[in-house]
Coordinates of C-alpha atoms and ligand atoms in Angstrom, one line a residue:
M1 CA 80.9 -218.2 -99.3
I2 CA 79.0 -216.3 -96.9
K3 CA 76.4 -218.6 -94.7
L4 CA 73.9 -217.7 -92.1
Y5 CA 74.3 -219.6 -88.8
Y6 CA 71.2 -220.2 -86.6
D7 CA 70.2 -223.1 -84.3
N8 CA 68.7 -226.1 -85.7
K9 CA 70.2 -225.3 -89.2
K10 CA 70.8 -228.8 -91.0
A11 CA 73.7 -229.6 -93.1
L12 CA 72.6 -229.5 -96.8
D13 CA 73.2 -233.1 -96.9
E14 CA 70.6 -233.7 -94.4
I15 CA 68.1 -231.9 -96.3
E16 CA 69.1 -234.0 -99.6
N17 CA 68.7 -237.1 -97.6
L18 CA 65.3 -236.0 -96.3
I19 CA 64.4 -235.4 -99.8
Q20 CA 65.6 -238.9 -101.2
Q21 CA 63.7 -240.5 -98.3
K22 CA 60.4 -238.8 -99.2
R23 CA 60.7 -239.3 -102.9
G24 CA 58.9 -242.6 -102.9
N25 CA 55.4 -240.7 -102.6
K26 CA 54.7 -239.9 -106.3
I27 CA 51.6 -237.9 -107.5
F28 CA 50.6 -238.8 -110.8
I29 CA 49.3 -236.0 -112.9
N30 CA 47.8 -236.3 -116.3
K31 CA 48.8 -232.9 -117.8
E32 CA 46.9 -233.5 -121.0
N33 CA 43.4 -233.2 -119.4
N34 CA 43.6 -229.9 -117.5
T35 CA 45.0 -226.5 -117.4
G36 CA 46.9 -226.9 -114.1
I37 CA 46.7 -228.5 -110.6
F38 CA 46.1 -227.1 -107.1
I39 CA 47.3 -229.7 -104.2
H40 CA 46.1 -229.2 -100.8
G41 CA 49.0 -230.2 -98.3
D42 CA 52.2 -229.1 -96.9
N43 CA 54.4 -227.7 -99.9
F44 CA 57.7 -229.6 -98.8
D45 CA 56.3 -233.1 -99.0
V46 CA 54.1 -232.0 -102.1
M47 CA 57.0 -230.5 -104.0
I48 CA 59.0 -233.7 -103.4
S49 CA 56.2 -235.9 -104.6
L50 CA 56.3 -233.6 -107.9
L51 CA 59.9 -234.0 -108.5
D52 CA 59.5 -237.3 -110.6
E53 CA 57.3 -235.4 -113.1
F54 CA 58.4 -231.7 -112.9
E55 CA 62.2 -231.8 -111.8
N56 CA 64.0 -229.2 -114.1
K57 CA 60.6 -228.4 -115.9
I58 CA 59.3 -225.3 -114.1
D59 CA 60.1 -222.0 -115.6
L60 CA 58.7 -219.6 -112.9
V61 CA 58.1 -220.0 -109.3
Y62 CA 56.8 -217.1 -107.4
I63 CA 56.2 -217.5 -103.7
D64 CA 54.8 -215.2 -101.1
P65 CA 55.2 -217.2 -98.0
P66 CA 54.2 -216.2 -94.3
F67 CA 56.7 -213.4 -93.1
N68 CA 57.2 -214.8 -89.6
T69 CA 54.8 -212.3 -88.0
N70 CA 53.8 -214.2 -85.2
S71 CA 50.2 -213.7 -86.1
D72 CA 47.2 -215.6 -87.3
F73 CA 45.5 -214.6 -90.6
Y74 CA 41.6 -214.4 -90.6
Y75 CA 39.2 -215.1 -93.6
S76 CA 35.6 -213.9 -93.6
E77 CA 33.5 -215.2 -96.6
Y78 CA 32.1 -211.9 -97.1
N79 CA 34.7 -209.2 -96.3
T80 CA 38.3 -210.1 -95.5
S81 CA 39.5 -207.0 -93.7
T82 CA 43.3 -206.1 -94.3
V83 CA 43.4 -204.5 -90.8
S84 CA 41.0 -206.2 -88.2
A85 CA 39.3 -209.5 -87.9
S86 CA 35.7 -210.0 -86.3
K87 CA 34.6 -212.8 -84.2
N88 CA 33.0 -214.8 -86.9
D89 CA 36.1 -214.9 -89.1
I90 CA 38.2 -218.2 -89.3
V91 CA 41.8 -218.6 -89.2
A92 CA 43.2 -219.1 -92.8
Y93 CA 46.6 -219.7 -91.6
S94 CA 48.7 -219.1 -88.8
D95 CA 52.2 -217.7 -88.9
K96 CA 54.0 -218.4 -85.5
M97 CA 57.2 -220.3 -85.6
S98 CA 60.4 -219.3 -83.8
F99 CA 62.7 -217.3 -86.1
E100 CA 65.2 -220.1 -86.4
D101 CA 62.5 -222.7 -87.4
Y102 CA 61.1 -220.2 -89.7
L103 CA 64.4 -219.9 -91.6
E104 CA 65.0 -223.6 -91.8
F105 CA 61.5 -224.2 -92.9
I106 CA 62.1 -221.6 -95.8
R107 CA 65.5 -222.9 -96.7
E108 CA 64.4 -226.6 -97.0
R109 CA 61.7 -225.3 -99.4
I110 CA 64.1 -223.3 -101.4
V111 CA 66.3 -226.6 -102.0
V112 CA 63.3 -228.2 -103.5
I113 CA 62.2 -225.3 -105.6
R114 CA 65.5 -224.9 -107.0
K115 CA 65.3 -228.7 -108.2
L116 CA 62.0 -228.1 -110.0
L117 CA 63.2 -225.0 -111.8
S118 CA 64.3 -225.4 -115.4
D119 CA 67.6 -224.1 -116.6
K120 CA 65.7 -221.1 -117.9
G121 CA 63.8 -220.7 -114.7
T122 CA 63.5 -217.7 -112.2
L123 CA 62.4 -217.6 -108.6
Y124 CA 60.5 -214.6 -107.4
F125 CA 60.5 -214.5 -103.5
H126 CA 58.2 -212.1 -101.9
I127 CA 59.1 -211.1 -98.4
D128 CA 59.2 -208.2 -96.2
C129 CA 61.9 -205.9 -94.7
K130 CA 62.2 -207.4 -91.4
V131 CA 63.1 -210.8 -92.3
G132 CA 64.0 -210.2 -96.0
H133 CA 67.8 -209.8 -95.5
Y134 CA 68.3 -213.0 -93.7
I135 CA 66.3 -214.9 -96.6
K136 CA 68.5 -212.9 -99.1
I137 CA 71.5 -214.7 -97.6
I138 CA 69.9 -218.0 -97.7
L139 CA 69.0 -217.6 -101.4
D140 CA 72.6 -216.7 -102.1
E141 CA 73.6 -219.8 -100.4
I142 CA 71.1 -222.1 -102.3
F143 CA 71.2 -220.5 -105.6
G144 CA 74.4 -218.9 -105.6
I145 CA 75.2 -215.2 -105.7
D146 CA 75.8 -215.3 -109.3
N147 CA 72.1 -216.0 -109.9
F148 CA 71.0 -213.1 -108.2
V149 CA 68.9 -210.9 -110.6
N150 CA 67.1 -208.2 -108.7
D151 CA 66.0 -206.8 -105.3
I152 CA 62.7 -205.1 -106.2
T153 CA 61.1 -202.7 -103.9
R154 CA 57.3 -202.8 -104.0
V155 CA 55.1 -200.2 -102.5
K156 CA 52.3 -202.4 -101.1
S157 CA 49.9 -199.8 -99.6
N158 CA 49.0 -196.4 -99.2
P159 CA 51.2 -194.4 -96.5
K160 CA 50.3 -195.6 -92.9
N161 CA 50.1 -193.6 -89.7
F162 CA 51.4 -196.0 -87.2
K163 CA 52.0 -194.8 -83.5
R164 CA 55.4 -196.6 -83.6
K165 CA 58.5 -194.5 -83.2
A166 CA 59.6 -195.2 -86.7
Y167 CA 58.9 -194.1 -90.4
G168 CA 55.9 -195.4 -91.8
N169 CA 56.2 -198.8 -93.8
E170 CA 54.6 -198.9 -97.3
K171 CA 57.1 -201.3 -99.1
D172 CA 57.8 -205.0 -99.2
V173 CA 60.5 -206.6 -101.3
L174 CA 61.0 -209.3 -104.1
Y175 CA 64.2 -211.3 -104.6
V176 CA 64.5 -212.5 -107.9
Y177 CA 67.0 -215.6 -108.6
S178 CA 67.8 -217.3 -111.8
K179 CA 68.6 -221.1 -111.9
V180 CA 71.5 -220.6 -114.2
P181 CA 73.1 -217.2 -114.8
Q182 CA 71.8 -215.3 -117.8
K183 CA 69.7 -218.1 -119.0
N184 CA 66.5 -217.1 -117.2
I185 CA 63.7 -216.2 -119.3
F186 CA 63.3 -212.5 -119.5
N187 CA 60.9 -211.0 -122.1
N188 CA 61.4 -207.4 -121.7
V189 CA 58.0 -206.4 -120.8
L190 CA 57.4 -202.7 -121.2
V191 CA 54.8 -200.6 -119.4
P192 CA 53.0 -197.7 -120.8
L193 CA 54.1 -194.1 -119.9
T194 CA 52.0 -192.4 -117.2
I195 CA 50.0 -189.2 -118.1
E196 CA 52.8 -187.0 -116.4
E197 CA 55.7 -188.6 -118.2
I198 CA 53.6 -188.3 -121.6
K199 CA 53.3 -184.5 -120.8
K200 CA 57.1 -184.1 -119.7
S201 CA 58.4 -186.2 -122.9
F202 CA 55.9 -185.1 -125.4
P203 CA 55.2 -181.5 -124.6
K204 CA 53.8 -180.3 -127.9
S205 CA 50.5 -181.2 -129.2
D206 CA 49.2 -181.2 -132.9
K207 CA 45.8 -180.0 -134.3
N208 CA 44.2 -183.3 -133.5
G209 CA 45.2 -183.2 -129.8
R210 CA 48.1 -185.8 -130.4
H211 CA 51.2 -185.3 -127.9
Y212 CA 54.4 -185.4 -129.7
T213 CA 57.9 -184.2 -129.4
T214 CA 60.7 -183.9 -132.2
V215 CA 64.2 -185.4 -132.7
P216 CA 66.9 -184.2 -134.9
C217 CA 66.8 -185.8 -138.4
H218 CA 70.4 -186.8 -138.0
A219 CA 72.4 -189.1 -135.6
P220 CA 76.2 -189.4 -134.6
G221 CA 78.3 -191.1 -137.1
E222 CA 79.2 -190.3 -140.8
T223 CA 78.1 -192.7 -143.5
K224 CA 80.8 -193.6 -146.2
N225 CA 78.8 -194.7 -149.1
G226 CA 75.4 -195.4 -147.8
D227 CA 72.2 -193.3 -148.7
T228 CA 72.1 -191.7 -145.4
G229 CA 75.2 -189.7 -146.0
K230 CA 73.7 -188.2 -149.2
E231 CA 72.0 -184.8 -149.9
W232 CA 68.4 -184.3 -149.2
K233 CA 66.7 -181.0 -150.1
G234 CA 70.1 -179.6 -151.1
M235 CA 71.4 -180.2 -147.4
L236 CA 74.0 -182.9 -146.3
P237 CA 74.0 -184.2 -142.8
P238 CA 76.2 -182.0 -140.3
K239 CA 79.7 -183.0 -140.0
G240 CA 80.3 -186.2 -138.0
R241 CA 76.6 -187.2 -138.3
H242 CA 74.3 -189.3 -140.8
W243 CA 70.6 -188.8 -141.6
R244 CA 68.4 -191.2 -139.4
C245 CA 66.9 -192.5 -142.7
S246 CA 67.5 -192.3 -146.4
P247 CA 66.6 -189.1 -148.1
N248 CA 63.7 -190.8 -149.8
E249 CA 62.3 -191.8 -146.6
L250 CA 62.8 -188.3 -145.1
E251 CA 60.9 -186.9 -148.2
E252 CA 58.1 -189.1 -147.4
L253 CA 58.0 -188.1 -143.7
D254 CA 57.9 -184.5 -144.9
N255 CA 55.0 -185.1 -147.3
N256 CA 53.2 -186.7 -144.6
N257 CA 53.7 -183.8 -142.3
L258 CA 55.8 -185.8 -140.1
I259 CA 58.7 -183.2 -140.2
E260 CA 58.7 -179.9 -138.3
W261 CA 60.5 -176.9 -139.8
S262 CA 62.0 -174.3 -137.4
K263 CA 61.9 -170.7 -138.2
N264 CA 65.5 -171.1 -139.5
G265 CA 64.6 -173.9 -141.7
I266 CA 65.9 -176.7 -139.4
P267 CA 63.9 -179.8 -140.0
R268 CA 63.2 -182.3 -136.9
I269 CA 61.3 -185.6 -137.1
K270 CA 57.9 -185.6 -135.1
K271 CA 57.6 -188.6 -132.5
F272 CA 54.1 -189.2 -131.1
S273 CA 53.2 -190.5 -127.7
D274 CA 50.7 -192.8 -128.9
E275 CA 53.4 -194.6 -130.8
H276 CA 55.6 -195.1 -128.0
K277 CA 56.5 -198.6 -127.2
G278 CA 56.5 -198.2 -123.4
K279 CA 59.3 -197.8 -121.0
K280 CA 61.4 -200.5 -119.4
I281 CA 60.4 -201.7 -115.9
Q282 CA 62.8 -200.7 -113.2
D283 CA 63.2 -202.2 -109.6
I284 CA 61.0 -199.9 -107.6
W285 CA 57.5 -200.9 -108.4
K286 CA 54.9 -198.3 -107.2
N287 CA 51.7 -199.3 -109.3
Y288 CA 51.0 -202.6 -107.7
K289 CA 49.4 -202.1 -104.2
D290 CA 47.5 -205.0 -102.9
P291 CA 43.7 -205.1 -103.0
Q292 CA 41.8 -203.1 -100.2
Y293 CA 39.1 -205.8 -99.9
P294 CA 41.0 -208.9 -100.7
I295 CA 39.2 -212.3 -100.9
Y296 CA 41.8 -213.9 -98.8
P297 CA 44.2 -212.3 -96.3
T298 CA 47.4 -211.2 -97.9
E299 CA 46.1 -211.6 -101.5
K300 CA 48.5 -210.2 -103.8
N301 CA 48.0 -207.7 -106.5
Y302 CA 46.7 -209.3 -109.7
E303 CA 48.4 -206.9 -112.3
M304 CA 51.9 -207.5 -110.6
L305 CA 51.5 -211.2 -110.8
S306 CA 50.5 -211.2 -114.5
M307 CA 53.5 -208.8 -115.4
I308 CA 55.9 -211.2 -113.7
I309 CA 54.4 -214.2 -115.4
Q310 CA 54.8 -212.4 -118.9
Q311 CA 58.2 -211.3 -118.0
S312 CA 59.8 -214.5 -116.7
S313 CA 57.8 -217.1 -118.4
N314 CA 56.4 -218.1 -122.0
E315 CA 53.0 -219.3 -123.3
K316 CA 52.5 -222.9 -122.1
S317 CA 55.3 -222.6 -119.6
I318 CA 54.8 -224.4 -116.4
I319 CA 54.8 -222.0 -113.4
M320 CA 54.2 -222.7 -109.8
D321 CA 53.3 -220.8 -106.5
C322 CA 53.5 -223.2 -103.7
F323 CA 52.4 -220.9 -101.1
C324 CA 49.3 -219.9 -103.2
G325 CA 46.7 -218.7 -100.8
S326 CA 43.8 -217.3 -103.0
S327 CA 45.3 -218.7 -106.1
S328 CA 45.8 -215.2 -107.3
F329 CA 49.2 -216.4 -108.9
L330 CA 47.4 -219.3 -110.7
S331 CA 44.2 -217.1 -111.9
A332 CA 46.9 -214.5 -113.5
G333 CA 48.8 -217.7 -114.9
I334 CA 45.6 -219.3 -116.4
D335 CA 44.9 -215.7 -118.0
N336 CA 48.3 -215.7 -119.8
N337 CA 47.9 -219.1 -121.0
R338 CA 50.3 -221.0 -118.7
Y339 CA 50.1 -224.3 -117.2
V340 CA 49.8 -223.7 -113.4
I341 CA 50.8 -225.4 -110.2
G342 CA 49.4 -224.4 -106.8
I343 CA 50.1 -225.6 -103.4
D344 CA 48.6 -224.6 -100.3
K345 CA 47.9 -226.3 -96.9
S346 CA 45.0 -224.0 -95.8
K347 CA 41.6 -225.5 -96.2
V348 CA 40.4 -221.8 -96.9
A349 CA 42.7 -221.7 -99.9
I350 CA 40.7 -224.5 -101.6
D351 CA 37.3 -223.0 -100.8
V352 CA 38.3 -219.6 -102.1
L353 CA 39.8 -221.5 -105.2
T354 CA 36.5 -223.3 -105.9
G355 CA 34.2 -220.7 -104.7
K356 CA 35.8 -217.3 -106.0
R357 CA 38.0 -218.2 -109.0
D358 CA 35.8 -219.0 -112.2
N359 CA 38.8 -219.1 -114.4
L360 CA 40.3 -222.0 -112.4
K361 CA 37.5 -224.3 -112.8
D362 CA 39.2 -226.5 -115.1
I363 CA 42.1 -227.2 -112.8
C364 CA 42.6 -230.6 -111.1
I365 CA 42.2 -230.4 -107.2
I366 CA 44.2 -233.0 -105.2
D367 CA 43.4 -233.2 -101.5
L368 CA 46.0 -235.1 -100.0
Ligands
SAM1 C1 51.0 -214.7 -97.4 S1 49.9 -216.3 -97.7 C2 49.9 -216.2 -99.6 C3 48.9 -215.3 -100.2 C4 48.9 -215.4 -101.9 N1 50.2 -214.9 -102.2 C5 47.7 -214.6 -102.4 O1 47.8 -213.7 -103.3 O2 46.6 -214.9 -101.8 C6 50.9 -217.6 -97.6 C7 50.2 -218.9 -97.8 O3 51.2 -219.9 -97.4 C8 50.5 -221.1 -97.0 N2 51.3 -221.9 -96.3 C9 52.1 -221.7 -95.1 N3 52.9 -222.8 -94.7 C10 52.7 -223.7 -95.8 C11 52.9 -225.0 -96.0 N4 54.0 -225.5 -95.2 N5 52.6 -225.7 -97.3 C12 51.7 -225.1 -98.0 N6 51.1 -223.8 -97.7 C13 51.5 -223.1 -96.7 C14 49.3 -220.4 -95.9 O4 48.2 -221.3 -95.8 C15 49.0 -219.2 -96.8 O5 47.9 -219.3 -97.6

């Protein structure tokens, strides 16, 4: 196995011992009476205290921890700027650890997250390109490389014109890991085609302005005895092919004006863009840029979080963000009917949750 070496790296046993020592501090949660919980505190201790109740139970964990930027992140009640802080802003959180301490801080938390995940669970680890490669090696070490699912490139912002002697940086990354290979929930969420894609794939339009394209009435492979090898309007399917549907169904399509006939009398089936189910999501995400006027510094895109939740958990699944900041992930979770667990150690995170997230008013808040 390939491992990363750095000063202060603990043996895995040491982390396990630490977890066992801290396991005495339990948090009792009555799940019946609320839609989720937010716990204010350090996520290492909090997650350990959740183990009794949630070990192997959480289907999805999304985290967007500090990126080891050596910066403070400011919050203003009125307008949290993505670019500059003003003198009345308060520090929401500070991101100033040595690189080695940072890696170990992340590693300890990944060990506990893995314990909390269910066998069909998935971790999405949101990070930038500067430290991401080191995190990937730690994830391989703790989860096992067999559980690597995806390395997503996410376009996070519009192009920037920094003075640095470097290309502009408009992307960050998400590493996706399953707890058990191929057992992870993956609902094959589809996304609608863009207008450009519709124009390209459905170039024709009918008298009502509906975009469509046509496909042959036949498909590869011969049918021996079935209907799809029989005559339709005096024609047999071409050699080596069969009709896409039975002659009766083709007749019905034709009666409903869903077959287009060429000048040479070749029939083709019409396919309309508004009946297209959507396309599979690939590993470059261009449509999930972060809000320009976030309610909390580094607030992430709501639609992206909602899609991740639909993709990798089911209704009523327990899902967690243990660096939850503005509670964006919790908010998307509640809208998708999941039981949400949020943890953050920033006081500002509670203020934003209680003051700015109406759909989270029923979650139980625990301030340790
Ligand atoms: C990048 S922000 C998360 C932003 C969030 N994804 C959103 O959309 O608003 C990282 C968060 O991690 C929190 N954090 C950092 N260290 C923590 C720790 N040890 N325990 C709990 N929260 C922590 C910070 O307070 C901050 O809110």
